[in-house]
Backbone as a ProteinNet text record, in pm:
[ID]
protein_1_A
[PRIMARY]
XXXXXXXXXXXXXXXXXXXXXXXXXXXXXXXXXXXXXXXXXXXXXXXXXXXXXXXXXXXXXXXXXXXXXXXXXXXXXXXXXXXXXXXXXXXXXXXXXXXXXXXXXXXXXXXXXXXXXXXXXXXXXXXXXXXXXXXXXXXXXXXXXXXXXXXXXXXXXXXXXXXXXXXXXXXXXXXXXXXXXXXXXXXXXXXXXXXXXXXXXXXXXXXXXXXXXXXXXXXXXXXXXXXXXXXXXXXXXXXXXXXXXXXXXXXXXXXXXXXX
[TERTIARY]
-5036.6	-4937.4	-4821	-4705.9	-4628.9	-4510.1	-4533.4	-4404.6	-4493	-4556.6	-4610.5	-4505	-4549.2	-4490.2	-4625	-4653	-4726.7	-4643.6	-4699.3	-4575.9	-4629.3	-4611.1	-4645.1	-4635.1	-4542.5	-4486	-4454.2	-4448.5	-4396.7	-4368.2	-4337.1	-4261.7	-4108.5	-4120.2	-3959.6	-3928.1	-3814.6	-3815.6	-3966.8	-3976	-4048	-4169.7	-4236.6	-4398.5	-4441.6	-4618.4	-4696.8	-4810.4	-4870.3	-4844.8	-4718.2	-4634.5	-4541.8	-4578.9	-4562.2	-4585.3	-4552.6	-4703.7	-4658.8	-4711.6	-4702.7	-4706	-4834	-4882.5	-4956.3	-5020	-4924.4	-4933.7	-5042.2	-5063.6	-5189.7	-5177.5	-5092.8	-5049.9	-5060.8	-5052.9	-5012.1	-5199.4	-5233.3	-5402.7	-5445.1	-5459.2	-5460.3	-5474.1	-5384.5	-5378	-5404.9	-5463.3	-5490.3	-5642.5	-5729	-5827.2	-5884.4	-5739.7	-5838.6	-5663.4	-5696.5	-5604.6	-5515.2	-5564.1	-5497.4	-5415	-5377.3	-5302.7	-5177.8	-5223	-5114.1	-4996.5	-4880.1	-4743.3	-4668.1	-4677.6	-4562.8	-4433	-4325.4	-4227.2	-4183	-4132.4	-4100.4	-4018.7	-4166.5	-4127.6	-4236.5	-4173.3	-4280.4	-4279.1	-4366.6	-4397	-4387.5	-4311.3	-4256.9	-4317.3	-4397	-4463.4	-4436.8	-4434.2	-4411.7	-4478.3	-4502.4	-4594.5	-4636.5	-4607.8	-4679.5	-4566.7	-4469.4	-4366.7	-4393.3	-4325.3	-4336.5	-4209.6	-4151.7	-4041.7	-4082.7	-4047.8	-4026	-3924	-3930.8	-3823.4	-3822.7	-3756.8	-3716.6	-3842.4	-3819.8	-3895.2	-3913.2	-3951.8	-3960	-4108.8	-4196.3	-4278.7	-4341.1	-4358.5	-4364.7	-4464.7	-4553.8	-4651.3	-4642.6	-4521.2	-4530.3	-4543.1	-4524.5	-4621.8	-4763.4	-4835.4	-4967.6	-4970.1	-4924.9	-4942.1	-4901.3	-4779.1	-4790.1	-4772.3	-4905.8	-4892.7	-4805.3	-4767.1	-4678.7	-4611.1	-4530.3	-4493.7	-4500.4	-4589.6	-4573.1	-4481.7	-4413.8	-4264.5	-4157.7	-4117.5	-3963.9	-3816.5	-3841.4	-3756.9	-3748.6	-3676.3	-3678.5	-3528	-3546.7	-3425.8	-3416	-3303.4	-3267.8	-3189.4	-3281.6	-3169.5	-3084.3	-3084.3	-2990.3	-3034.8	-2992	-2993.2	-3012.5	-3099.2	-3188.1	-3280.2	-3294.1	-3441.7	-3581.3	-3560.6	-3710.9	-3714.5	-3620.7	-3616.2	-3595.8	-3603	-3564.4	-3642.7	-3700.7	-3808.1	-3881.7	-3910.7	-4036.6	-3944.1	-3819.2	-3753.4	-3702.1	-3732.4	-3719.9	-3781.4	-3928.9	-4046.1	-4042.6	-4036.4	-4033.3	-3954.9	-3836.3	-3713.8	-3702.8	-3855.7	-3903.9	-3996.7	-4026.1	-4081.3	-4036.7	-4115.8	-4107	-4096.8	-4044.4	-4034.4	-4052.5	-4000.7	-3986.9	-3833.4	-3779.7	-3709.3	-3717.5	-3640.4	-3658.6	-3523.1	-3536	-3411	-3385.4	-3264.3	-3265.4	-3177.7	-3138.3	-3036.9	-3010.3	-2911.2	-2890.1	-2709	-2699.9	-2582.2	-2434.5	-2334.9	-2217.8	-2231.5	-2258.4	-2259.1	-2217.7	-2109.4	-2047	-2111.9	-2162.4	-2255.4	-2387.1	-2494.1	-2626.7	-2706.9	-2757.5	-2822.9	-2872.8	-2792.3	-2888.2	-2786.8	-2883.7	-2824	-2869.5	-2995	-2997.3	-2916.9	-2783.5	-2681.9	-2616.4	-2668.4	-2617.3	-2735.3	-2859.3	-2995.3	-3074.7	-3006.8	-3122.3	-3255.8	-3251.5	-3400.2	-3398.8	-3516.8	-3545.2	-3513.1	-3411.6	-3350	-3209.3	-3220.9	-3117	-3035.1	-2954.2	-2911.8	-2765.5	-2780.2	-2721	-2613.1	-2554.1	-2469	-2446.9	-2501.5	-2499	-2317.8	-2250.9	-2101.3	-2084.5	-2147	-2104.6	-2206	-2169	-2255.4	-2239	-2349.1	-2410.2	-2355.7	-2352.4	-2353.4	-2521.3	-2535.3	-2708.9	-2715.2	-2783.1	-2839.9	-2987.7	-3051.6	-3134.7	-3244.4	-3361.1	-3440.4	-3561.9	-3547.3	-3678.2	-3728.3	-3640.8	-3649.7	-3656.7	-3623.4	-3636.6	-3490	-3434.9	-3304.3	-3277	-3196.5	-3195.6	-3006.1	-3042.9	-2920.6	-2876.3	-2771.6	-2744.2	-2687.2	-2723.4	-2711	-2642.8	-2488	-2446.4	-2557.6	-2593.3	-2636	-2555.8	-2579.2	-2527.5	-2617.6	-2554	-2666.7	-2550.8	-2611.9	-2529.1	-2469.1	-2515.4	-2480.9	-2470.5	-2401.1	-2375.2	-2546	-2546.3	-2705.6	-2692.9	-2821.7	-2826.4	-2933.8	-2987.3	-3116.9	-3111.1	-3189.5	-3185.8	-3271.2	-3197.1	-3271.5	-3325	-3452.3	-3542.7	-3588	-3538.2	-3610.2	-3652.8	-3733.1	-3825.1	-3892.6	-3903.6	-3942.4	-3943.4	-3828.3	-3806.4	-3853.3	-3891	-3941.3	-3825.9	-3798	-3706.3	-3765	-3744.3	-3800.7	-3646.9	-3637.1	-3517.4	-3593.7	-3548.3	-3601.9	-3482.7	-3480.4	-3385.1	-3415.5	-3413.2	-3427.9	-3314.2	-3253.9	-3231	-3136.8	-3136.7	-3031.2	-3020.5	-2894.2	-2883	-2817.4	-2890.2	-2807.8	-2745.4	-2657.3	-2611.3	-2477.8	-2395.8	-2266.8	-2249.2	-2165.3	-2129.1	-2133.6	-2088.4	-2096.3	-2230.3	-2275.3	-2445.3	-2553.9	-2518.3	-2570.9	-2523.5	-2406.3	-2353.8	-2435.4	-2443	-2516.6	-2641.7	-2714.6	-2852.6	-2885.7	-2832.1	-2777	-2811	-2719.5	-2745.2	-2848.5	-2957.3	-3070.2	-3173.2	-3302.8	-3375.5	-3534.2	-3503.3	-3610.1	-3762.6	-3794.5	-3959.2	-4014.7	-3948.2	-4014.7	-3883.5	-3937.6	-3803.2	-3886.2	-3859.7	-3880.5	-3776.1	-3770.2	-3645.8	-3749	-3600.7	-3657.2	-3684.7	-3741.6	-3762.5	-3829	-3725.1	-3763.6	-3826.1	-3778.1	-3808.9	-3843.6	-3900.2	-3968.6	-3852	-3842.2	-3709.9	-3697.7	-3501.9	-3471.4	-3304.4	-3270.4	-3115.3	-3047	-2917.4	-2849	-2870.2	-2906.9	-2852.5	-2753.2	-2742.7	-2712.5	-2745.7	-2848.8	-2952.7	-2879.6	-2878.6	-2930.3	-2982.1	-3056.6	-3207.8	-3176.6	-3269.1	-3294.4	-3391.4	-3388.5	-3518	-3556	-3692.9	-3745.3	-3658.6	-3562.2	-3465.8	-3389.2	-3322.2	-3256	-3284.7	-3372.3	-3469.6	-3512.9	-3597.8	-3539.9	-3444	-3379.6	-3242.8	-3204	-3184.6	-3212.5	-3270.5	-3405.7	-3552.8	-3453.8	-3388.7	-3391	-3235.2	-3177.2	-3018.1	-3074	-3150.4	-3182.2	-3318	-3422.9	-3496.4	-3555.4	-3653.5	-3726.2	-3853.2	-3937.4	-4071.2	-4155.5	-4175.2	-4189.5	-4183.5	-4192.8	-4105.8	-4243.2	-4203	-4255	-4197.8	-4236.7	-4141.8	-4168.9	-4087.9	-4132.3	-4031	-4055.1	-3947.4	-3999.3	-4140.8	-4166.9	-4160.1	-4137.4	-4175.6	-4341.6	-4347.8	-4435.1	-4414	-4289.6	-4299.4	-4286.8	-4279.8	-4268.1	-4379.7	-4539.7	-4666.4	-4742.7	-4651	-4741.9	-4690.6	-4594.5	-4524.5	-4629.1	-4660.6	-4791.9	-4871.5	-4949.2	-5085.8	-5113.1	-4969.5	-4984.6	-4927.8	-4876.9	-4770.5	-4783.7	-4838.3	-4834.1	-4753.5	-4610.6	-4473.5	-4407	-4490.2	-4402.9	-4437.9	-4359.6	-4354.5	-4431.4	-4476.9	-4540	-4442.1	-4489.5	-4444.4	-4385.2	-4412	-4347.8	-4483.4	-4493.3	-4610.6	-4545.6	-4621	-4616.9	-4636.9	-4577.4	-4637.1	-4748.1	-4859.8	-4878.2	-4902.4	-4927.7	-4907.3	-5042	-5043.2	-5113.1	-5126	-5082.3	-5055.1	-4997.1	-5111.5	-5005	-5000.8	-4840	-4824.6	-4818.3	-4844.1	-4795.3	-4668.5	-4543.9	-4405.5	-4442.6	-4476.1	-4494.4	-4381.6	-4385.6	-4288.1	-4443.5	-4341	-4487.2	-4446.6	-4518.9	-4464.2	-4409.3	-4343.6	-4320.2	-4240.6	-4186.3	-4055.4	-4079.6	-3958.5	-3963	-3985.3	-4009.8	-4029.6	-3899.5
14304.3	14296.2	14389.8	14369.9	14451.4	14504.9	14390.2	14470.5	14444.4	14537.6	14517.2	14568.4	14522	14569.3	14603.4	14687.2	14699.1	14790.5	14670	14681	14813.2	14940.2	15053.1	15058.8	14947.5	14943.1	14784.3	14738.3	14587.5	14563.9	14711.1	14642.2	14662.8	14635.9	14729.8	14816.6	14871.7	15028.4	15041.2	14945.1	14960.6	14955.1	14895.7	14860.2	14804.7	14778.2	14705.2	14754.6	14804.7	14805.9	14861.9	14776.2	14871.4	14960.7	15062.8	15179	15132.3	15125.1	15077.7	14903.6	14808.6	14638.6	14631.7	14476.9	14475	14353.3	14303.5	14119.9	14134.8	14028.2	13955.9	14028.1	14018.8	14084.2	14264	14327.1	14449.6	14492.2	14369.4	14467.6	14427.6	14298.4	14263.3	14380.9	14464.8	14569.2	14698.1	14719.8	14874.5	14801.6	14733.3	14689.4	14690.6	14623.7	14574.9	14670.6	14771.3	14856.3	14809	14651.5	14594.5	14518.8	14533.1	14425.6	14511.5	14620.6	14757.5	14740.7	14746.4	14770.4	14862.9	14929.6	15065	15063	15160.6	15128.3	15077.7	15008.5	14876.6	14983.3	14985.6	15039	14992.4	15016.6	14945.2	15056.7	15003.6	15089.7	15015.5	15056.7	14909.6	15034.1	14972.9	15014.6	14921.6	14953.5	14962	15094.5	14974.9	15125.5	15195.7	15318.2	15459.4	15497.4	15354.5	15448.3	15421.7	15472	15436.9	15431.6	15412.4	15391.7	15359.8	15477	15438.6	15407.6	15237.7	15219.2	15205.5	15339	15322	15440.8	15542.1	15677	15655.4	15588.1	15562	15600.6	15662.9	15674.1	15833.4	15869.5	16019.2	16082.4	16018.1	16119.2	16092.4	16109.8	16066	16245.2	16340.3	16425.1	16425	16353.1	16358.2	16195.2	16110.8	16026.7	16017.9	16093.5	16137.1	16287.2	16310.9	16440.3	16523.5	16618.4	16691.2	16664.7	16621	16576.7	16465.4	16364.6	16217.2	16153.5	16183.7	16121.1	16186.1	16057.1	16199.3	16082.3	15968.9	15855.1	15780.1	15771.2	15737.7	15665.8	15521.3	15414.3	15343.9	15407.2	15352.5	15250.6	15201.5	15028.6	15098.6	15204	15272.4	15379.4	15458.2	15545.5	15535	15416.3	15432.3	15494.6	15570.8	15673.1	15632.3	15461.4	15416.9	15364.7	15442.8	15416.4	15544	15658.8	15785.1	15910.3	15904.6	15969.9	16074.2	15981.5	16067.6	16202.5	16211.1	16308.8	16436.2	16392	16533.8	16626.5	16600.4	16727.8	16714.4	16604.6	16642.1	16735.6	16708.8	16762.6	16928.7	17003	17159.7	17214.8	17088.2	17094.3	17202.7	17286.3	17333.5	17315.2	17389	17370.4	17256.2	17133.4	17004.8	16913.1	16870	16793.1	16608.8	16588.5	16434.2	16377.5	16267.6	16196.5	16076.7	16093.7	15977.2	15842.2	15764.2	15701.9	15597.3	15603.5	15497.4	15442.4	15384	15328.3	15444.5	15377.4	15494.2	15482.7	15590.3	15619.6	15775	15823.3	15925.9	16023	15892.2	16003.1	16025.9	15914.7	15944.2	15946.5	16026.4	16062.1	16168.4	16264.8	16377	16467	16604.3	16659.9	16668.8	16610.2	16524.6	16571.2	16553.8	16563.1	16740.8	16804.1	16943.3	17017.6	16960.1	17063.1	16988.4	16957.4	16850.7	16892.5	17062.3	17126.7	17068.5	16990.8	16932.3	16819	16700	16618.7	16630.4	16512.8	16552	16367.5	16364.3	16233.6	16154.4	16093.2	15996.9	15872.2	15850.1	15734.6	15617.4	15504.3	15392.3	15322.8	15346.2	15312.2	15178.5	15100.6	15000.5	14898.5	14814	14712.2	14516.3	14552.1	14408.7	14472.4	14513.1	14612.4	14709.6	14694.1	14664.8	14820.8	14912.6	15048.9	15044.5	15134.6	15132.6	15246.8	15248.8	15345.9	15339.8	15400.3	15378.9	15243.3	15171.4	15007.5	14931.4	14967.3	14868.8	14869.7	14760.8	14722.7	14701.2	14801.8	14802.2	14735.3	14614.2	14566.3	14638.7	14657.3	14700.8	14605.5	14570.2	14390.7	14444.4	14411	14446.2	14295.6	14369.7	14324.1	14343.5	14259.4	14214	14312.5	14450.2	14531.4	14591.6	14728.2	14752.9	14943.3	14996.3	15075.6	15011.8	15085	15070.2	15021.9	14894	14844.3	14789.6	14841.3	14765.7	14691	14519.7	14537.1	14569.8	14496.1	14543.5	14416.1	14380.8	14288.5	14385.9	14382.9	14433.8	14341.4	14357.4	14330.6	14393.3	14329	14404.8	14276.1	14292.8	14168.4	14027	13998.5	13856.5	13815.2	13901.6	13857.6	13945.3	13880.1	13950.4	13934.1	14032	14029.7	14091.7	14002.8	14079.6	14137.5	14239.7	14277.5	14326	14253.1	14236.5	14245.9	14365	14387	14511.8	14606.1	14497.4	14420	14272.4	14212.7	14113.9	14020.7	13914.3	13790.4	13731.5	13657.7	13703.1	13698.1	13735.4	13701.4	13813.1	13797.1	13722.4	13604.3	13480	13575.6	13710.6	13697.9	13770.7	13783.5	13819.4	13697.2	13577.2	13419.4	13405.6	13382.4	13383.4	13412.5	13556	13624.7	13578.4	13631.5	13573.1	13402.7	13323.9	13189.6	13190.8	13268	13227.2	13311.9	13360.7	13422	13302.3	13331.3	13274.7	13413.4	13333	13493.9	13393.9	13544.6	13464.5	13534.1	13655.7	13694.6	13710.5	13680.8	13720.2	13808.3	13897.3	13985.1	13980.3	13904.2	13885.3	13982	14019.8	14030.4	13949.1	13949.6	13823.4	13910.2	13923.2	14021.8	13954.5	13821.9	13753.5	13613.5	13559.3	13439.8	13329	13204	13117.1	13147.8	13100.6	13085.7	13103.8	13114.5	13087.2	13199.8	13198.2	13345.2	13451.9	13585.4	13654	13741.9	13879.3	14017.6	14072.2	14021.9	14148.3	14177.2	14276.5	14317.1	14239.2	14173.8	14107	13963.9	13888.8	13755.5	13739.8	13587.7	13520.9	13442.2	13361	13309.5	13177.4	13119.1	13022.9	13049	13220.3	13241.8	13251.9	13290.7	13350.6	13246.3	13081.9	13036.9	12967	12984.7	12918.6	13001	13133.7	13205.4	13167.7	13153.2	13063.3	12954.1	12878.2	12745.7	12746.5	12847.4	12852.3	12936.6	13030	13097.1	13030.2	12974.4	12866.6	12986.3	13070	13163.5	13134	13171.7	13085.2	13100.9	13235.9	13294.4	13379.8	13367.7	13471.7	13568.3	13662.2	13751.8	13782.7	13761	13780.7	13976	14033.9	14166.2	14195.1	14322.1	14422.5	14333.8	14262.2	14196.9	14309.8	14210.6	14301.4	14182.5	14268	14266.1	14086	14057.4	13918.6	13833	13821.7	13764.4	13751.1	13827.2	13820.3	13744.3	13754.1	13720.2	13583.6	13526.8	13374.3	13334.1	13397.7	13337.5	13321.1	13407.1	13377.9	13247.9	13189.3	13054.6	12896.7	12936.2	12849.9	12885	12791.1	12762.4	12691.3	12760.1	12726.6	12713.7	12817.8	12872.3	12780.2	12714	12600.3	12668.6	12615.5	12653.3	12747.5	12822.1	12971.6	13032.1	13004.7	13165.3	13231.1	13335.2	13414.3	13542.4	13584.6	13710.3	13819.3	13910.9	14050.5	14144	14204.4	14290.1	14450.7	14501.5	14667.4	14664.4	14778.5	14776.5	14674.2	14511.4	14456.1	14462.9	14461	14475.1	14330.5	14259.7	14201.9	14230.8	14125.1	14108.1	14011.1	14088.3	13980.7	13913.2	13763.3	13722.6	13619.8	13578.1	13431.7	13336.6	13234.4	13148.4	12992.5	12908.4	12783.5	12663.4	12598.5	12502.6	12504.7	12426	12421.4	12556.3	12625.9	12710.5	12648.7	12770.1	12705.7	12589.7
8429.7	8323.3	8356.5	8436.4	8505.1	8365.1	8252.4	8156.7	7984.7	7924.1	7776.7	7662.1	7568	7443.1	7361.6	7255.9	7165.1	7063.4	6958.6	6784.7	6727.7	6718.5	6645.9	6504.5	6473.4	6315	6310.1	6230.2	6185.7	6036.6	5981.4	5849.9	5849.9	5678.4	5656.8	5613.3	5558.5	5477.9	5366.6	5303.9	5204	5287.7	5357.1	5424.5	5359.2	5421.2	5321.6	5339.4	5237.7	5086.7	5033	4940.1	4847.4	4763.1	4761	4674	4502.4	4464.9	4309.3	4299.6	4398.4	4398	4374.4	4323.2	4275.4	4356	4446.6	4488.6	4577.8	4608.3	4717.4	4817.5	4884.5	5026.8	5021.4	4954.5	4876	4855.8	4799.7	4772.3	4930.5	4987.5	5091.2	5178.3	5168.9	5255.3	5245.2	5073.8	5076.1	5118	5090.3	5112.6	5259.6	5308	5491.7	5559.9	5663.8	5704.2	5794	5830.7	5943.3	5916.5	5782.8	5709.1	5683.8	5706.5	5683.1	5769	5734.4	5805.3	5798.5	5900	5868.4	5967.5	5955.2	5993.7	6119.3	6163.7	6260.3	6355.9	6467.1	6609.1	6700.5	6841.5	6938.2	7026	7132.4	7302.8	7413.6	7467.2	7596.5	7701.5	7790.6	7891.3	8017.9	8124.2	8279.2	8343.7	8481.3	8582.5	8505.6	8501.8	8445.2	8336.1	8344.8	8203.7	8078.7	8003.4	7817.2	7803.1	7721.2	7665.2	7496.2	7420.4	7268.6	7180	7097.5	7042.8	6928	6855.1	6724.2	6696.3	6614	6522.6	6471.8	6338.7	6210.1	6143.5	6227.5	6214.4	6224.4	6116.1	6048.2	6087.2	6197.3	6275.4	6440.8	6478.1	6628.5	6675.6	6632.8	6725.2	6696.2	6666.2	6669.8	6761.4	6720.6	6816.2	6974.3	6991.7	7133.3	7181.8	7293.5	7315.3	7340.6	7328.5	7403.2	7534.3	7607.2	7741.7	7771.5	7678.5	7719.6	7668.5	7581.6	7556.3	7602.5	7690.8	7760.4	7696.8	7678	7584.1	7466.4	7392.3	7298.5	7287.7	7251.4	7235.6	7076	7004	6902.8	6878.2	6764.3	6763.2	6623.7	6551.4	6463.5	6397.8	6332.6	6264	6093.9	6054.9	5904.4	5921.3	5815.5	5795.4	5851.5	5829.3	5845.3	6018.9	6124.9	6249.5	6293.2	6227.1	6294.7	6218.3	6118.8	6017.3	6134.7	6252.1	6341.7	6409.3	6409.4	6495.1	6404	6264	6205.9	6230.9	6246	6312.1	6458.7	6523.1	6666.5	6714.2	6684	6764.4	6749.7	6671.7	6661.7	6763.8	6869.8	6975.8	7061	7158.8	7255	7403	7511.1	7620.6	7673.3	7578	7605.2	7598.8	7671.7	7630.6	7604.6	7526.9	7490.2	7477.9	7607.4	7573.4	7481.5	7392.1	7258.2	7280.9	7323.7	7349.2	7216.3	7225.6	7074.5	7059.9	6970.6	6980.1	6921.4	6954.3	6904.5	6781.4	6711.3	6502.5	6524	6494.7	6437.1	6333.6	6274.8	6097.3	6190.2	6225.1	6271.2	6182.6	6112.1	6010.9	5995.8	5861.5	5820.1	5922.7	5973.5	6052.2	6190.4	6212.1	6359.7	6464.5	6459.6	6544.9	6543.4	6464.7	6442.8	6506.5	6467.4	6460.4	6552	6677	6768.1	6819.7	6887.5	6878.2	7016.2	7045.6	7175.6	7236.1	7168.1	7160.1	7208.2	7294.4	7354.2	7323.8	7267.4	7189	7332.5	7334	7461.5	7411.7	7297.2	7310.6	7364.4	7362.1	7458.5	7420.2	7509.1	7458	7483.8	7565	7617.6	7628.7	7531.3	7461.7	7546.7	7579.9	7693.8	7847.2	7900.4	8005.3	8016.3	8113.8	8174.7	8224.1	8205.4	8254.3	8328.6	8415.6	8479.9	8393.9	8384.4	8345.5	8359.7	8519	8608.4	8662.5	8731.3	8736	8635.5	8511	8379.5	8358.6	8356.2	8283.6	8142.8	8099	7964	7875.1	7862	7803.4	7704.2	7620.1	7441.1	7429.5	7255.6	7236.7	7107.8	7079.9	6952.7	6840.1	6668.2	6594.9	6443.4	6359.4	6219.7	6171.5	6083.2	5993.1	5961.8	5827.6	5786	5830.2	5952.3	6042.6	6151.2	6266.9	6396.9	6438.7	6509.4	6557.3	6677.9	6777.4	6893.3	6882	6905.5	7006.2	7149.9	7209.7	7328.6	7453.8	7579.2	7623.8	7762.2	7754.1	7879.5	7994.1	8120	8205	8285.4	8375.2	8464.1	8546.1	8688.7	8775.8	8721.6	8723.8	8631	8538.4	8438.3	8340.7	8235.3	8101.2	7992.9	7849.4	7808.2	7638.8	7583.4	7445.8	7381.4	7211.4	7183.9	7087.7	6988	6922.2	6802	6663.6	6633.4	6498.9	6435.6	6378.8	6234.4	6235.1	6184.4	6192.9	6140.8	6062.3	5980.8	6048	6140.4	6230.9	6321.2	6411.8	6550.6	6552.1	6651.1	6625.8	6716.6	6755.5	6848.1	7015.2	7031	7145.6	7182.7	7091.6	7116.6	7204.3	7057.4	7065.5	7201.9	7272.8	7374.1	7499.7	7504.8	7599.3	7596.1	7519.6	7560.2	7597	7526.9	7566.2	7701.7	7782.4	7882.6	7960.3	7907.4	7965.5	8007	8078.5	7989	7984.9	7826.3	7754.6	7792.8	7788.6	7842.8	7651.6	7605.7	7466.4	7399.1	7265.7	7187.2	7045.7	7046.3	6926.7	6835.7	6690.3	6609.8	6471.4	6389.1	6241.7	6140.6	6069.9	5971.8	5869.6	5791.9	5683	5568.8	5526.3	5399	5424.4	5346.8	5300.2	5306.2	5306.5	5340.2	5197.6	5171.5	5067.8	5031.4	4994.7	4976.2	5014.2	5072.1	5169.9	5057.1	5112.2	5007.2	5035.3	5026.2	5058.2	5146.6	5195.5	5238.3	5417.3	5481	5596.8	5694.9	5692.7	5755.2	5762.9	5796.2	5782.4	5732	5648.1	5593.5	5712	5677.7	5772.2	5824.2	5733	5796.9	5841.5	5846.6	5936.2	6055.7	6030	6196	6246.2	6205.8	6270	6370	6310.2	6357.6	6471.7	6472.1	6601.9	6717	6638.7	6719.4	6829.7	6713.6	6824.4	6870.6	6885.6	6904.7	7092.4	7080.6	7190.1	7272.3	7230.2	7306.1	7425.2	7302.4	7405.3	7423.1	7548.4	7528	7437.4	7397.5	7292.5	7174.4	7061.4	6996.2	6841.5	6868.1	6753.4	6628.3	6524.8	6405.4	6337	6324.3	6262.2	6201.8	6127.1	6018.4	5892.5	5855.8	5716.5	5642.6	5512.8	5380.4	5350.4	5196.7	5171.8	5106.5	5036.1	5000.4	5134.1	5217.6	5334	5369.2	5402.6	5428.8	5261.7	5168.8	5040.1	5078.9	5083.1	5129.8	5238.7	5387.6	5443	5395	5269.5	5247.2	5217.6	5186.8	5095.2	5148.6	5280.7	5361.3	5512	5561.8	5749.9	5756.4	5780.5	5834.3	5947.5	6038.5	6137.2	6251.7	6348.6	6440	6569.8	6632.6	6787.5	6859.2	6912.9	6948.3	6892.5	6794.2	6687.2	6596.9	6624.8	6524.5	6491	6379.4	6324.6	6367	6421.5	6475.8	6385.8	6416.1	6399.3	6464.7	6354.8	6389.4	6467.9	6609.4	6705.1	6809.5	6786.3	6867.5	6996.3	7105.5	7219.9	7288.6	7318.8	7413.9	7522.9	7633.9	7752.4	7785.3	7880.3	7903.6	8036.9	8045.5	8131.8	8174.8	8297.5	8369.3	8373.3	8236.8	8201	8245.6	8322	8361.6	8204.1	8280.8	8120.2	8042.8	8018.2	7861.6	7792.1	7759.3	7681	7547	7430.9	7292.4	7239.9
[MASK]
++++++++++++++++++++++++++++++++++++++++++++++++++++++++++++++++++++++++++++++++++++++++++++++++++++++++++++++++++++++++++++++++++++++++++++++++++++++++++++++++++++++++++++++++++++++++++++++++++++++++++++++++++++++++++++++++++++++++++++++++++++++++++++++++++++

């Protein structure tokens, strides 16, 4: 398996269980722990590397030791993608590099009180960087701070991981267009249903993604909790598209055959 992903988080700000909910999905999950979603981050692994994307997760010094995180790649600066670097960054005789997109504010004081963090700016968006033989695209995204995803390759194989985001800006669609993704990691925050406000996509947005980019396969994450209560009750989702969960690890393979 020369390039993995495994989902550390697969919800949204809120998670699942919502604090306070009462729904199917909500007991669903104080009940059985695997049903649990916490904040939407992954671990992209190669050779002997790691690469972590997105903090959002309020015990990453207990989850990684001391010295085994030397990266960390942000797709933005919301609380529920950067939460884990308030206590890290009190670390010792360690450094950690942060890379993330141009945001001026950041969040909090992050940028004043970095500690062991050492924060990197990605200025130049769809323009390809190296990090340790892994090619790391920045993919401008629709949210409501400065957002990257990001398309990874590594020995011909590419995963794009796109989350947060409400559809794609034309020269995003564009670019990847002309890839071809062997994984596509999109958000799919909500249940289908009429445009709203929100940030995110519902599940008809996300398809439409689905079939505008024609990846072989694709992962849906960043749910809320009405979005998993909408599965309990509806097998919607078309051949190669599934639901991520938390602890899930994929493998990015070059797979023979029509893409999705």
């Amino acid at each position: 398996m020369p390039l993995s992903l495994t989902f550390l988080g697969t919800g949204n700000a809120g998670q699942v269980p919502l604090y306070g909910c009462e729904c199917a999905a909500c007991e669903r999950a104080r009940i059985n722990p695997a049903f649990k979603r916490r904040p939407c981050s992954a671990l992209l692994k190669w050779q002997n590397r790691q690469l972590l994307v997105d903090a959002g997760l309020p015990n990453l010094t207990e989850v990684f030791p001391a010295g085994s995180l030397s990266h960390v790649l942000l797709t933005h600066f919301h609380m529920d993608h950067v939460a884990g670097l308030f206590h890290l960054r009190w670390g010792a005789n360690i450094e950690t590099a942060v890379y993330h997109p141009p945001d001026q504010q950041g969040c909090d004081d992050l940028y004043k009180h970095p500690g062991i963090l050492r924060f990197q700016a990605l200025d130049k968006a769809l323009v390809d960087w190296q990090l340790a033989g892994l090619s790391i695209t920045p993919i401008p995204l629709r949210h409501s701070k400065p957002t990257y995803g990001y398309l990874f390759s590594y020995q011909q194989t590419e995963l794009a991981y796109l989350t947060d985001t409400r559809g794609l800006p034309p020269e995003t669609t564009e670019f990847l267009q002309g890839r071809e993704l062997d994984t596509l990691v999109l958000d799919c925050t909500h249940p289908p249903g009429p445009k709203n406000n929100s940030n995110h996509n519902n599940l008809n947005e996300a398809l439409e993604i689905v079939e505008s980019l024609q990846p072989r396969a694709t992962w849906l994450t960043h749910i809320s909790h009405e979005f998993d209560r909408f599965l309990l009750d509806h097998e919607v989702l078309p051949p190669g598209v599934q639901v991520a969960r938390d602890h899930l690890e994929i493998g990015v393979e070059k797979m023979p055959g029509e893409k999705a």
